[in-house]
Short mmCIF file of C-alpha atoms and ligand atoms in Angstrom, two decimals:
data_model
loop_
_atom_site.label_atom_id
_atom_site.label_comp_id
_atom_site.label_asym_id
_atom_site.label_seq_id
_atom_site.Cartn_x
_atom_site.Cartn_y
_atom_site.Cartn_z
CA UNK A 1 123.88 105.17 102.64
CA UNK A 2 120.92 106.34 100.80
CA UNK A 3 117.48 106.22 102.58
CA UNK A 4 114.00 105.74 101.09
CA UNK A 5 112.75 109.14 99.75
CA UNK A 6 110.24 110.06 102.20
CA UNK A 7 106.39 110.61 100.85
CA UNK A 8 105.96 113.23 98.69
CA UNK A 9 103.94 116.11 100.27
CA UNK A 10 101.71 116.65 96.85
CA UNK A 11 98.25 115.53 97.69
CA UNK A 12 97.76 112.09 96.16
CA UNK A 13 95.23 111.80 93.35
CA UNK A 14 92.64 109.13 95.38
CA UNK A 15 89.69 107.60 93.35
CA UNK A 16 87.40 106.67 95.90
CA UNK A 17 84.34 108.28 94.15
CA UNK A 18 83.41 109.74 90.84
CA UNK A 19 81.97 112.16 92.49
CA UNK A 20 84.91 113.84 93.52
CA UNK A 21 86.11 114.03 90.15
CA UNK A 22 84.58 117.13 87.93
CA UNK A 23 83.67 116.24 84.50
CA UNK A 24 86.67 117.06 82.85
CA UNK A 25 88.71 114.40 84.56
CA UNK A 26 86.17 111.94 84.30
CA UNK A 27 86.07 112.27 80.99
CA UNK A 28 90.02 112.21 80.47
CA UNK A 29 89.76 109.37 82.31
CA UNK A 30 87.28 107.52 80.00
CA UNK A 31 89.39 108.67 77.14
CA UNK A 32 92.55 107.43 78.46
CA UNK A 33 90.73 103.87 78.97
CA UNK A 34 89.86 103.84 75.29
CA UNK A 35 93.61 105.17 74.41
CA UNK A 36 94.97 102.08 76.38
CA UNK A 37 92.71 99.47 74.66
CA UNK A 38 93.66 100.85 71.23
CA UNK A 39 97.33 100.60 72.51
CA UNK A 40 96.93 96.58 73.39
CA UNK A 41 99.48 95.52 75.96
CA UNK A 42 101.63 98.43 75.35
CA UNK A 43 100.06 101.42 76.76
CA UNK A 44 100.80 104.86 74.89
CA UNK A 45 104.07 106.63 75.99
CA UNK A 46 101.90 109.79 76.99
CA UNK A 47 100.02 108.03 79.13
CA UNK A 48 102.29 105.85 81.18
CA UNK A 49 103.35 106.96 84.55
CA UNK A 50 106.75 108.21 84.92
CA UNK A 51 108.94 105.63 86.81
CA UNK A 52 106.23 103.02 86.65
CA UNK A 53 109.20 100.45 86.27
CA UNK A 54 109.72 100.99 90.15
CA UNK A 55 106.20 101.33 91.03
CA UNK A 56 104.20 99.13 92.89
CA UNK A 57 100.07 98.68 93.72
CA UNK A 58 99.05 97.19 96.71
CA UNK A 59 95.67 95.36 96.67
CA UNK A 60 93.74 94.25 99.84
CA UNK A 61 90.31 92.66 99.50
CA UNK A 62 88.39 92.25 102.52
CA UNK A 63 85.58 90.31 99.98
CA UNK A 64 86.17 88.37 96.91
CA UNK A 65 86.94 89.35 93.83
CA UNK A 66 87.88 87.85 90.26
CA UNK A 67 87.35 90.70 87.63
CA UNK A 68 88.59 93.36 90.12
CA UNK A 69 91.55 91.38 91.43
CA UNK A 70 93.07 89.97 87.94
CA UNK A 71 92.54 93.35 85.96
CA UNK A 72 93.96 95.23 88.70
CA UNK A 73 96.62 92.81 88.84
CA UNK A 74 97.21 92.38 84.72
CA UNK A 75 96.82 96.50 84.42
CA UNK A 76 99.74 97.14 86.50
CA UNK A 77 102.18 94.72 84.72
CA UNK A 78 101.22 95.87 81.46
CA UNK A 79 101.85 99.63 82.72
CA UNK A 80 105.49 97.93 83.68
CA UNK A 81 105.06 98.18 87.43
CA UNK A 82 103.90 95.57 90.18
CA UNK A 83 101.42 94.16 92.56
CA UNK A 84 100.93 92.80 95.96
CA UNK A 85 97.83 91.25 96.67
CA UNK A 86 96.81 90.36 99.99
CA UNK A 87 93.55 89.18 101.89
CA UNK A 88 92.74 90.99 104.64
CA UNK A 89 92.93 88.34 106.74
CA UNK A 90 96.83 88.06 105.89
CA UNK A 91 97.36 91.30 107.14
CA UNK A 92 97.12 92.87 110.64
CA UNK A 93 94.06 94.85 109.27
CA UNK A 94 91.91 91.87 110.24
CA UNK A 95 93.15 92.20 113.86
CA UNK A 96 92.21 95.53 114.43
CA UNK A 97 95.35 97.91 113.73
CA UNK A 98 94.38 101.39 113.15
CA UNK A 99 93.67 102.46 109.91
CA UNK A 100 95.70 105.42 110.18
CA UNK A 101 98.99 103.18 111.12
CA UNK A 102 98.03 100.97 107.93
CA UNK A 103 97.94 103.68 105.74
CA UNK A 104 101.12 105.98 106.97
CA UNK A 105 102.81 102.15 106.67
CA UNK A 106 101.63 101.10 103.05
CA UNK A 107 102.55 104.72 101.90
CA UNK A 108 105.99 103.96 102.96
CA UNK A 109 106.22 100.45 101.17
CA UNK A 110 104.17 101.34 97.88
CA UNK A 111 102.91 103.57 95.28
CA UNK A 112 99.30 103.23 95.33
CA UNK A 113 96.37 100.99 96.95
CA UNK A 114 93.74 99.38 95.99
CA UNK A 115 91.05 97.97 98.45
CA UNK A 116 87.51 95.92 98.29
CA UNK A 117 86.07 97.04 101.45
CA UNK A 118 83.23 95.82 103.71
CA UNK A 119 83.01 99.49 104.79
CA UNK A 120 83.41 102.72 102.79
CA UNK A 121 84.71 104.49 105.77
CA UNK A 122 87.72 102.27 105.76
CA UNK A 123 88.58 103.95 102.39
CA UNK A 124 88.07 107.38 103.53
CA UNK A 125 90.20 106.88 106.63
CA UNK A 126 92.99 105.16 104.94
CA UNK A 127 92.80 108.36 102.35
CA UNK A 128 92.66 110.84 105.38
CA UNK A 129 96.15 109.25 106.19
CA UNK A 130 97.97 108.06 103.57
CA UNK A 131 100.80 109.75 101.04
CA UNK A 132 99.97 107.72 98.45
CA UNK A 133 96.48 107.07 95.94
CA UNK A 134 93.42 105.11 97.35
CA UNK A 135 91.46 103.36 95.10
CA UNK A 136 88.19 101.94 95.82
CA UNK A 137 87.89 98.57 94.31
CA UNK A 138 84.18 98.44 95.60
CA UNK A 139 82.51 99.39 98.83
CA UNK A 140 78.78 99.17 100.27
CA UNK A 141 78.41 102.50 98.76
CA UNK A 142 80.27 102.34 95.54
CA UNK A 143 81.90 100.90 92.63
CA UNK A 144 83.88 103.68 90.95
CA UNK A 145 85.93 101.29 88.86
CA UNK A 146 83.08 99.45 87.29
CA UNK A 147 81.38 102.64 86.05
CA UNK A 148 84.59 103.69 83.83
CA UNK A 149 84.79 100.42 82.37
CA UNK A 150 80.79 100.70 82.13
CA UNK A 151 80.39 104.06 80.19
CA UNK A 152 83.92 102.95 77.83
CA UNK A 153 81.71 100.31 76.81
CA UNK A 154 78.64 101.85 76.43
CA UNK A 155 80.55 104.36 74.12
CA UNK A 156 82.13 101.34 72.01
CA UNK A 157 78.76 99.87 71.40
CA UNK A 158 76.75 103.41 70.95
CA UNK A 159 78.83 106.23 70.81
CA UNK A 160 79.39 109.23 73.42
CA UNK A 161 77.50 108.59 76.58
CA UNK A 162 76.48 112.28 77.02
CA UNK A 163 72.71 112.79 76.10
CA UNK A 164 72.16 108.82 75.96
CA UNK A 165 69.66 107.30 78.39
CA UNK A 166 70.40 104.36 80.81
CA UNK A 167 68.32 102.51 82.28
CA UNK A 168 68.97 100.33 85.56
CA UNK A 169 66.21 97.93 86.89
CA UNK A 170 66.85 96.07 90.43
CA UNK A 171 68.86 97.11 93.49
CA UNK A 172 69.70 100.47 94.30
CA UNK A 173 73.02 99.45 95.42
CA UNK A 174 76.52 100.51 95.17
CA UNK A 175 76.85 99.92 91.40
CA UNK A 176 73.78 101.97 91.01
CA UNK A 177 75.26 104.95 93.23
CA UNK A 178 78.18 105.07 90.87
CA UNK A 179 76.24 104.95 87.91
CA UNK A 180 74.40 108.20 89.57
CA UNK A 181 77.57 110.04 90.16
CA UNK A 182 78.60 109.13 86.24
CA UNK A 183 75.43 110.18 84.71
CA UNK A 184 75.74 113.69 86.71
CA UNK A 185 79.07 114.21 85.88
CA UNK A 186 79.06 113.12 82.13
CA UNK A 187 75.50 114.45 81.74
CA UNK A 188 73.70 111.54 80.40
CA UNK A 189 70.24 110.52 81.56
CA UNK A 190 69.47 107.60 83.96
CA UNK A 191 66.71 106.30 84.92
CA UNK A 192 66.31 103.89 87.68
CA UNK A 193 63.37 101.53 88.45
CA UNK A 194 63.70 100.07 92.05
CA UNK A 195 61.27 98.79 94.54
CA UNK A 196 60.91 101.55 97.02
CA UNK A 197 62.68 99.59 99.84
CA UNK A 198 65.72 99.20 97.91
CA UNK A 199 66.12 102.45 96.41
CA UNK A 200 69.47 104.19 95.98
CA UNK A 201 70.81 105.98 99.08
CA UNK A 202 68.80 109.50 99.98
CA UNK A 203 72.39 110.92 99.91
CA UNK A 204 73.37 109.94 96.98
CA UNK A 205 69.84 111.39 95.13
CA UNK A 206 70.24 114.45 97.13
CA UNK A 207 73.98 114.80 95.88
CA UNK A 208 72.46 114.11 92.40
CA UNK A 209 69.85 116.85 92.60
CA UNK A 210 72.41 119.49 94.13
CA UNK A 211 74.73 119.00 91.25
CA UNK A 212 71.83 118.81 88.51
CA UNK A 213 71.67 115.15 87.66
CA UNK A 214 69.37 114.12 85.02
CA UNK A 215 68.48 111.20 87.55
CA UNK A 216 64.87 109.66 87.46
CA UNK A 217 63.50 107.16 89.92
CA UNK A 218 60.69 105.06 89.60
CA UNK A 219 59.24 101.83 90.97
CA UNK A 220 57.96 100.83 87.34
CA UNK A 221 60.83 98.81 85.22
CA UNK A 222 58.60 99.21 82.39
CA UNK A 223 58.82 102.80 82.31
CA UNK A 224 62.30 103.28 83.15
CA UNK A 225 63.22 100.87 80.24
CA UNK A 226 60.98 102.60 77.76
CA UNK A 227 63.19 104.10 74.83
CA UNK A 228 66.36 103.33 76.77
CA UNK A 229 69.87 103.30 75.03
CA UNK A 230 71.19 100.60 77.37
CA UNK A 231 69.89 98.47 80.39
CA UNK A 232 72.00 97.52 83.36
CA UNK A 233 71.26 95.62 86.12
CA UNK A 234 73.27 93.65 88.87
CA UNK A 235 72.74 91.09 91.47
CA UNK A 236 69.73 91.28 93.73
CA UNK A 237 72.13 90.38 97.02
CA UNK A 238 75.33 91.68 97.16
CA UNK A 239 78.38 90.39 98.98
CA UNK A 240 77.47 91.04 102.78
CA UNK A 241 74.10 91.07 102.60
CA UNK A 242 72.15 88.78 104.63
CA UNK A 243 68.21 89.37 103.75
CA UNK A 244 68.23 87.33 100.31
CA UNK A 245 64.81 85.70 100.68
CA UNK A 246 63.22 89.22 101.28
CA UNK A 247 65.35 90.84 98.39
CA UNK A 248 64.56 88.03 95.71
CA UNK A 249 60.61 88.85 96.12
CA UNK A 250 61.05 92.52 96.26
CA UNK A 251 63.12 92.31 93.07
CA UNK A 252 61.56 89.94 91.02
CA UNK A 253 59.07 92.35 89.14
CA UNK A 254 62.60 94.22 88.06
CA UNK A 255 64.12 91.15 86.38
CA UNK A 256 65.58 91.98 82.77
CA UNK A 257 64.31 89.41 80.47
CA UNK A 258 63.21 89.81 76.59
CA UNK A 259 59.80 91.30 77.22
CA UNK A 260 61.50 94.09 79.01
CA UNK A 261 64.40 94.68 77.02
CA UNK A 262 61.60 94.67 74.01
CA UNK A 263 60.48 98.15 75.69
CA UNK A 264 64.22 99.66 75.17
CA UNK A 265 65.31 101.09 71.94
CA UNK A 266 65.82 98.39 68.89
CA UNK A 267 69.70 98.16 69.17
CA UNK A 268 69.93 99.00 72.97
CA UNK A 269 72.71 97.21 74.89
CA UNK A 270 72.73 95.18 78.50
CA UNK A 271 75.22 95.12 80.72
CA UNK A 272 75.80 94.07 84.08
CA UNK A 273 78.93 94.19 85.95
CA UNK A 274 79.18 90.25 86.87
CA UNK A 275 78.92 87.77 88.56
CA UNK A 276 75.38 87.39 87.29
CA UNK A 277 72.98 84.50 88.38
CA UNK A 278 70.70 83.76 85.34
CA UNK A 279 67.17 83.14 86.02
CA UNK A 280 67.05 85.87 88.73
CA UNK A 281 68.10 89.42 87.67
CA UNK A 282 68.60 88.62 84.51
CA UNK A 283 67.21 85.93 81.93
CA UNK A 284 69.57 83.82 80.07
CA UNK A 285 68.30 84.51 77.08
CA UNK A 286 69.08 88.35 77.63
CA UNK A 287 72.79 88.27 79.10
CA UNK A 288 74.04 85.31 76.56
CA UNK A 289 71.54 87.09 73.90
CA UNK A 290 72.76 89.72 70.61
CA UNK A 291 72.21 92.91 72.69
CA UNK A 292 74.31 91.80 75.78
CA UNK A 293 77.93 93.32 75.95
CA UNK A 294 78.73 91.85 79.23
CA UNK A 295 82.36 90.17 78.29
CA UNK A 296 83.24 93.28 76.46
CA UNK A 297 82.32 95.00 79.62
CA UNK A 298 84.37 92.68 81.76
CA UNK A 299 87.48 93.13 79.21
CA UNK A 300 87.35 96.79 79.37
CA UNK A 301 87.75 96.65 82.93
CA UNK A 302 91.37 95.87 82.24
CA UNK A 303 91.80 98.97 80.05
CA UNK A 304 89.61 101.08 82.74
CA UNK A 305 92.56 100.18 85.48
CA UNK A 306 95.28 101.26 83.71
CA UNK A 307 93.59 104.55 82.96
CA UNK A 308 92.97 104.74 86.53
CA UNK A 309 96.22 103.60 87.59
CA UNK A 310 97.78 106.07 85.48
CA UNK A 311 95.95 108.96 86.43
CA UNK A 312 96.09 108.12 90.23
CA UNK A 313 99.91 107.84 89.41
CA UNK A 314 100.36 111.67 87.90
CA UNK A 315 98.96 111.10 84.31
CA UNK A 316 96.62 113.33 83.00
N1 CP B 1 82.60 93.35 88.82
C1 CP B 1 83.32 92.88 89.68
O1 CP B 1 83.70 93.91 90.75
O2 CP B 1 83.42 91.95 89.72
P1 CP B 1 84.39 91.14 91.02
O3 CP B 1 83.81 91.28 91.90
O4 CP B 1 84.49 89.70 90.30
O5 CP B 1 85.70 91.87 90.99
N1 NVA B 2 76.71 94.71 93.90
C1 NVA B 2 77.73 93.51 93.64
C2 NVA B 2 79.06 94.08 92.81
C3 NVA B 2 79.55 92.69 92.50
C4 NVA B 2 80.82 93.19 91.81
C5 NVA B 2 78.14 93.29 95.36
O1 NVA B 2 78.50 94.24 96.14
O2 NVA B 2 78.33 92.49 95.79
#
């Protein structure tokens, strides 16, 4: 009788934060994402993981998702593999089974796991015990898969992001943190305008400073956006945040409207990870206007997920 081969002792390639990758690796993943898009539904042979037909991605969601859930599912299928999608309440995780046990068990069944979690520590704890890659499908601290797609989208519209200027106006949240990681690794300038109460986490800013990142932080949206190649924002109230009224009051002056967009370069693009709330963080005339690339950005989640999965499964 043949038993399932025990997991390999080679360290898995986790994808938890862009800060954990060196610039060359992140560049390679973004280039792979461009190549995946160019190849359409059939990924190029040199970017297709070995034995992918037998590989399974396990997806677990502690928070809602449209883009991340569907794009990972479709990406894995287009690569030739399969997926299992669960909400946390469907699993023993929701009843407090230790993360270390969950990591060891899922490592015996699947070939990678992707989770959207309430607490970033869930990802790091799983990764400490898993023998398969752990992918961050959004935590309260970061959203690295999103920013691979965002960098790719920038480059489709405006060419190489290295040396460009990206402006963020709004909450210094999980998406902003992954932008800070990407700017530092890919060497572009990132100007963030946030109300001081909602600045990015100090640890992320200190990391970027220590790594030589070109990150500027201000409370003045006009100053951040002046001359930028790209303006980005995100919802004022992220999943799991309770203080909606206070946040809306603080973030009002950071709304991206046509007047603010006029301060950027004439051919600047507008990006938003979605879901968006028109009339709050962005005016409908901007997100539905000619400078917006939000639906390319959403589509690019699919191509980026294929690149991330390929890398996690050993390509590149
Ligand atoms: N941008 C993003 O992650 O969207 P979902 O919450 O729909 O996955
Ligand atoms: N900052 C948002 C991103 C959603 C994709 C949130 O965490 O809810």
